[in-house]
Amino acid sequence: MHTHGDGPGRRQRFKERLEILRDSALHHQVRTHLSARHWTRRQWIHASLFTTIGIMLATIVPGFSTVVQTEPVVEPLAVLPLALPQLSAERSQGLAGDSWQIVKVKPGQTLASLFKDLGISKETLQRILKDGDAKASLTRLKPGTELAFDLPVTGELRTLRYDRDADHRVELSLAGDTVKQKLVARESTTRTVVLSGKVGRSLNRSARKAGLTSANINSLTDEIFKYDIDFDSDLDSDDRFSVVVDQTWREGELVSTSPVLAATFTVDGKLHSGFRYARTGNKPEYFTAQGRPLKKTFIRMPIPYARLSSRFGARKHPVLGAMRMHKGVDYAASSGTPIMAAGDSRVEFIGWQRGYGNTVVLNHGRGYTTLYGHMSRTAKLRKGQSVPQGTVIGYVGSTGMSTGPHLHYEFRVNGVHRNPLSITMPPPEPLAGAQLASYRTYTANALARIRTVENIIYADIEPAPAPSAKTLTAALTTPKKR
């Protein structure tokens, strides 16, 4: 076995091989010269090839020898002892100091497994669980829950800290056989903020970057502006949005964000706005600047991902074979597709209704009713139950006189069947009186916040046309028809 120390011997062997190769090449060349007149064309080609290879080897081998000679010599590693810093007096004596360890619960972890990982005895765990509050809070740990352990160098748990709820923290102090509980209030602050941004490449990405939650984004696209903006085709990268929300902060950490309180969306220079407001005795909903609800009274199509398969009017019945009036419209869809309530209503009928099969009839008030037939099954509803718009009331099927899975949908006004595709839907009731006055004040304040922020962020952009305070007041006082 050769080491780096026999370098001269290796070089000598390379030189000897080189001389042999050179002599062989010269000898072959002489033989070629002497017998050239008797060689064929193929022999001439072979001779040239051998000569070229010899020259190449004569050039490469010395270079390779040089590379081998210049390999670095591996030096032995040296290990130096380093002195560790001394423990502070507090830690060495087990006094309160910097001995807190914060642990975040992982999926599948229990309090017992956490204690075992930290080297805390089972006896200590049993003492802690004798406290009723601790047992209720710590035996149902969710992933992501944070627990803090005060573990001095002595190894015995001194204090366990956990959050009982969003506003209170519990500290359990262990001294001997006693466990003392201390309840600490966690102060939080709520701020009303305006979050603004441009659509860019992705509305969802830009909105999240601006600070909006997934629920906030869904409110913009599926609740507030879904009737006025087509989010699949209308948006450009320069279109912008501004949203007013309440953010709750605790100990420097954002812990919650409220639903959207107000929002504006500028699309192709046109300003759209929506404001959250609760009528007396009703749930909050979104209104235009003029005080009209953004939510339409009825949904045109109470079933997603469906195809219109039969229109309103006279037709040949697919089962009976006779010409009959088709008093509704049919939407073909796969079995199990959810069916939604077309508007806010109460259940007037639920059950089996002759050729309609499994059927639900909803009463929307003011003489308006809707019927949904041929369901595979209905949702768990009861007669007289209040049903908000968009609630799933059943699922597509083929019950009754039906040739395939579809929804049969009827729209009636004072008992008379009307074409759901062409009827002018009744407008939602606007705010009026004292509610409109209160709404006017709220809207003016929200718009002022949004404009202040947008004037700072988009100072170099011509602002979208927006009503002045005087114009806005007039518009709110005398709502315009849509």
Coordinates of C-alpha atoms in Angstrom, one line a residue, residues 23-329:
D23 CA 9.8 3.9 -28.2
S24 CA 6.8 1.9 -29.3
A25 CA 5.4 4.8 -31.3
L26 CA 8.8 5.5 -33.0
H27 CA 9.3 1.8 -33.7
H28 CA 5.9 1.5 -35.2
Q29 CA 6.6 4.7 -37.3
V30 CA 9.9 3.2 -38.7
R31 CA 8.3 -0.1 -39.6
T32 CA 5.6 1.9 -41.3
H33 CA 8.1 3.8 -43.3
L34 CA 10.0 0.7 -44.4
S35 CA 7.0 -1.2 -45.6
A36 CA 4.9 1.7 -46.8
R37 CA 5.0 0.7 -50.4
H38 CA 3.3 -2.6 -49.5
W39 CA 0.5 -1.1 -47.2
T40 CA -3.1 -0.9 -48.0
R41 CA -5.3 2.2 -47.4
R42 CA -6.8 0.6 -44.2
Q43 CA -3.3 -0.1 -42.8
W44 CA -2.4 3.6 -43.3
I45 CA -5.5 4.7 -41.3
H46 CA -4.6 2.3 -38.4
A47 CA -1.0 3.6 -38.4
S48 CA -2.1 7.2 -38.2
L49 CA -4.6 6.4 -35.3
F50 CA -1.9 4.6 -33.3
T51 CA 0.5 7.5 -33.7
T52 CA -2.1 10.0 -32.6
I53 CA -2.9 8.0 -29.4
G54 CA 0.7 7.8 -28.6
I55 CA 1.2 11.6 -28.8
M56 CA -1.9 12.1 -26.7
L57 CA -0.7 9.8 -24.0
A58 CA 2.7 11.5 -24.0
T59 CA 0.9 14.8 -23.4
I60 CA -1.6 13.7 -20.8
V61 CA 0.4 11.4 -18.5
P62 CA 2.9 14.1 -17.3
G63 CA -0.1 16.3 -16.5
F64 CA -1.8 13.5 -14.6
S65 CA 1.4 12.9 -12.7
T66 CA 1.6 16.5 -11.7
V67 CA -2.0 16.4 -10.4
V68 CA -1.2 13.4 -8.2
Q69 CA 1.8 15.1 -6.8
T70 CA -0.2 18.2 -5.8
E71 CA -2.8 16.4 -3.7
P72 CA -3.2 18.1 -0.3
V73 CA -1.8 16.4 2.7
V74 CA -4.5 15.7 5.3
E75 CA -3.6 17.2 8.6
P76 CA -4.8 15.6 11.9
L77 CA -7.6 17.4 13.7
A78 CA -7.0 19.0 17.0
V79 CA -9.6 19.1 19.9
L80 CA -9.4 22.0 22.2
P81 CA -11.2 22.0 25.6
L82 CA -13.4 25.1 26.0
A83 CA -14.7 26.3 29.4
L84 CA -18.5 26.5 29.7
P85 CA -20.1 29.6 31.3
Q86 CA -20.9 29.3 34.9
L87 CA -24.6 28.9 36.0
S88 CA -26.1 32.0 37.6
A89 CA -26.6 31.9 41.3
E90 CA -30.4 31.9 40.9
R91 CA -30.4 28.8 38.6
S92 CA -27.8 26.9 40.6
Q93 CA -29.9 27.3 43.7
G94 CA -33.2 26.6 42.0
L95 CA -34.6 30.1 42.4
A96 CA -36.9 31.9 39.9
G97 CA -34.9 32.9 36.9
D98 CA -34.8 32.1 33.2
S99 CA -35.9 28.5 33.6
W100 CA -39.2 28.7 31.7
Q101 CA -39.8 26.2 28.9
I102 CA -42.7 26.7 26.4
V103 CA -44.0 23.6 24.8
K104 CA -46.5 23.5 21.9
V105 CA -48.7 20.4 21.9
K106 CA -48.3 18.2 18.8
P107 CA -51.1 15.9 17.3
G108 CA -51.4 12.8 19.4
Q109 CA -49.6 14.2 22.4
T110 CA -51.1 14.0 25.9
L111 CA -50.2 15.7 29.2
A112 CA -48.7 12.4 30.4
S113 CA -46.4 12.1 27.4
L114 CA -45.3 15.8 27.7
F115 CA -44.4 15.3 31.4
K116 CA -42.5 12.1 30.5
D117 CA -40.5 13.9 27.7
L118 CA -39.6 16.7 30.2
G119 CA -38.6 14.2 32.9
I120 CA -41.4 15.2 35.3
S121 CA -42.6 12.5 37.6
K122 CA -46.0 10.8 37.5
E123 CA -46.5 11.8 41.1
T124 CA -46.3 15.5 40.1
L125 CA -48.8 15.0 37.3
Q126 CA -51.2 13.3 39.7
R127 CA -50.9 16.2 42.2
I128 CA -51.7 18.7 39.4
L129 CA -54.7 16.8 38.1
K130 CA -56.3 16.9 41.6
D131 CA -57.1 20.5 40.8
G132 CA -60.5 20.5 39.1
D133 CA -59.8 23.5 36.8
A134 CA -56.5 22.0 35.7
K135 CA -58.0 18.6 35.0
A136 CA -60.8 20.1 32.9
S137 CA -58.4 22.2 30.9
L138 CA -55.4 19.8 30.5
T139 CA -57.0 16.5 29.8
R140 CA -58.4 17.6 26.5
L141 CA -55.4 19.3 24.9
K142 CA -55.7 20.4 21.3
P143 CA -52.8 20.5 18.9
G144 CA -51.1 23.9 19.0
T145 CA -52.0 24.5 22.7
E146 CA -49.1 26.2 24.5
L147 CA -48.0 25.1 28.0
A148 CA -45.2 26.8 30.0
F149 CA -43.1 24.8 32.5
D150 CA -40.9 26.5 35.1
L151 CA -38.2 23.8 35.4
P152 CA -35.0 24.8 37.4
V153 CA -31.8 22.8 37.2
T154 CA -32.9 20.8 40.3
G155 CA -35.3 19.1 37.9
E156 CA -38.5 19.5 39.9
L157 CA -41.5 21.3 38.3
R158 CA -42.0 24.6 40.1
T159 CA -44.8 26.2 38.1
L160 CA -47.1 25.2 35.3
R161 CA -48.8 27.9 33.2
Y162 CA -51.7 27.5 30.7
D163 CA -54.5 29.5 29.2
R164 CA -57.9 28.7 30.6
D165 CA -59.7 30.8 28.0
A166 CA -59.0 33.8 25.7
D167 CA -58.9 36.3 28.6
H168 CA -57.5 34.3 31.5
R169 CA -54.2 32.5 32.2
V170 CA -53.7 30.0 35.1
E171 CA -50.5 29.5 37.0
L172 CA -50.2 26.4 39.2
S173 CA -47.4 26.8 41.7
L174 CA -46.0 23.6 43.4
A175 CA -44.5 23.8 46.9
G176 CA -44.1 20.6 48.8
D177 CA -47.5 18.7 48.7
T178 CA -49.5 21.9 48.0
V179 CA -50.6 23.3 44.6
K180 CA -51.6 26.9 44.6
Q181 CA -53.6 28.4 41.7
K182 CA -53.3 32.0 40.5
L183 CA -55.7 33.4 37.9
V184 CA -54.1 36.2 35.7
A185 CA -56.2 38.4 33.5
R186 CA -54.9 38.7 29.9
E187 CA -55.5 42.2 28.6
S188 CA -56.4 42.6 25.0
T189 CA -57.1 45.6 22.8
T190 CA -59.4 45.9 19.8
R191 CA -58.6 48.2 16.9
T192 CA -60.7 49.2 13.9
V193 CA -58.4 49.1 10.9
V194 CA -58.5 49.5 7.2
L195 CA -56.8 46.8 5.1
S196 CA -56.2 47.7 1.5
G197 CA -54.4 46.2 -1.5
K198 CA -54.4 45.7 -5.2
V199 CA -55.6 42.5 -6.9
G200 CA -52.3 41.8 -8.5
R201 CA -51.8 38.2 -9.9
S202 CA -54.2 36.7 -7.3
L203 CA -56.9 38.3 -5.3
N204 CA -56.7 35.7 -2.6
R205 CA -52.9 36.0 -2.2
S206 CA -53.0 39.9 -2.2
A207 CA -55.9 39.9 0.3
R208 CA -54.1 37.5 2.7
K209 CA -50.9 39.6 2.4
A210 CA -53.0 42.7 3.3
G211 CA -54.2 40.9 6.5
L212 CA -57.6 39.5 5.6
T213 CA -58.7 36.1 6.8
S214 CA -60.2 33.4 4.7
A215 CA -63.6 34.2 6.1
N216 CA -63.1 37.9 5.1
I217 CA -62.2 37.0 1.6
N218 CA -65.2 34.7 1.3
S219 CA -67.4 37.5 2.4
L220 CA -66.1 39.8 -0.3
T221 CA -66.5 37.2 -3.1
D222 CA -69.5 35.2 -2.0
E223 CA -71.6 37.6 -0.1
I224 CA -70.9 41.4 -0.5
F225 CA -70.0 41.8 -4.2
K226 CA -71.1 38.5 -5.8
Y227 CA -74.1 40.2 -7.5
D228 CA -72.1 43.1 -9.0
I229 CA -68.6 41.7 -9.7
D230 CA -67.7 38.5 -11.7
F231 CA -64.5 37.5 -9.8
D232 CA -63.5 35.1 -12.6
S233 CA -63.5 37.6 -15.5
D234 CA -64.0 41.2 -14.3
L235 CA -60.8 41.8 -12.3
D236 CA -57.5 43.4 -13.5
S237 CA -54.3 43.5 -11.6
D238 CA -54.7 47.2 -10.9
D239 CA -58.2 46.9 -9.4
R240 CA -58.1 47.6 -5.6
F241 CA -60.0 46.7 -2.5
S242 CA -60.3 48.2 1.0
V243 CA -61.8 46.5 4.0
V244 CA -62.7 47.7 7.5
V245 CA -62.4 45.1 10.2
D246 CA -61.9 45.0 14.0
Q247 CA -58.6 43.3 15.0
T248 CA -58.1 42.0 18.6
W249 CA -54.5 41.9 19.9
R250 CA -53.2 40.3 23.0
E251 CA -49.6 40.6 24.2
G252 CA -48.4 41.7 20.8
E253 CA -50.2 38.9 19.0
L254 CA -53.2 39.1 16.6
V255 CA -55.7 36.7 18.1
S256 CA -58.9 37.4 16.1
T257 CA -60.3 39.4 13.2
S258 CA -64.0 40.4 13.0
P259 CA -66.3 39.9 10.0
V260 CA -66.0 42.6 7.3
L261 CA -67.6 45.8 8.7
A262 CA -67.3 47.8 5.4
A263 CA -65.7 47.3 2.1
T264 CA -65.1 49.0 -1.2
F265 CA -63.9 47.4 -4.5
T266 CA -62.8 49.6 -7.4
V267 CA -63.1 47.7 -10.7
D268 CA -62.2 49.4 -13.9
G269 CA -62.5 52.8 -12.2
K270 CA -66.0 52.0 -10.8
L271 CA -66.5 52.0 -7.1
H272 CA -68.6 49.3 -5.4
S273 CA -69.3 49.4 -1.7
G274 CA -70.9 47.4 1.0
F275 CA -71.6 48.0 4.7
R276 CA -72.5 45.5 7.5
Y277 CA -75.6 46.6 9.4
A278 CA -78.2 44.8 11.5
R279 CA -81.9 45.8 11.3
T280 CA -83.7 45.8 14.5
G281 CA -84.3 42.2 15.6
N282 CA -82.5 40.7 12.6
K283 CA -79.0 39.3 11.9
P284 CA -76.4 41.6 10.3
E285 CA -76.4 41.8 6.6
Y286 CA -74.7 44.0 3.9
F287 CA -76.2 47.1 2.4
T288 CA -75.3 49.5 -0.5
A289 CA -74.4 53.1 0.2
Q290 CA -78.1 53.9 -0.4
G291 CA -79.3 51.6 2.3
R292 CA -80.5 48.7 0.1
P293 CA -79.6 45.1 0.9
L294 CA -76.9 43.7 -1.3
K295 CA -78.4 40.2 -1.0
K296 CA -81.1 39.6 -3.6
T297 CA -84.5 38.4 -2.4
F298 CA -84.2 35.2 -4.5
I299 CA -81.4 33.2 -6.0
R300 CA -82.0 32.6 -9.7
M301 CA -80.5 29.1 -9.7
P302 CA -81.0 27.2 -6.4
I303 CA -78.6 24.5 -7.4
P304 CA -74.8 24.6 -8.2
Y305 CA -73.1 22.8 -11.1
A306 CA -76.3 22.0 -12.9
R307 CA -77.6 22.1 -16.5
L308 CA -81.0 23.5 -17.6
S309 CA -82.7 20.5 -19.1
S310 CA -86.3 21.6 -19.5
R311 CA -87.8 25.1 -19.7
F312 CA -91.1 26.5 -18.5
G313 CA -94.1 26.0 -20.8
A314 CA -96.1 23.4 -22.7
R315 CA -94.2 20.2 -23.6
K316 CA -94.7 16.5 -24.1
H317 CA -94.4 14.8 -20.7
P318 CA -91.4 12.4 -20.8
V319 CA -93.3 9.7 -18.7
L320 CA -97.0 10.2 -19.6
G321 CA -96.3 10.9 -23.3
A322 CA -99.1 13.6 -23.5
M323 CA -98.8 17.3 -24.0
R324 CA -98.9 19.0 -20.6
M325 CA -97.9 22.4 -19.1
H326 CA -94.5 22.3 -17.5
K327 CA -95.1 24.6 -14.6
G328 CA -91.4 25.0 -13.6
V329 CA -87.9 24.4 -14.9

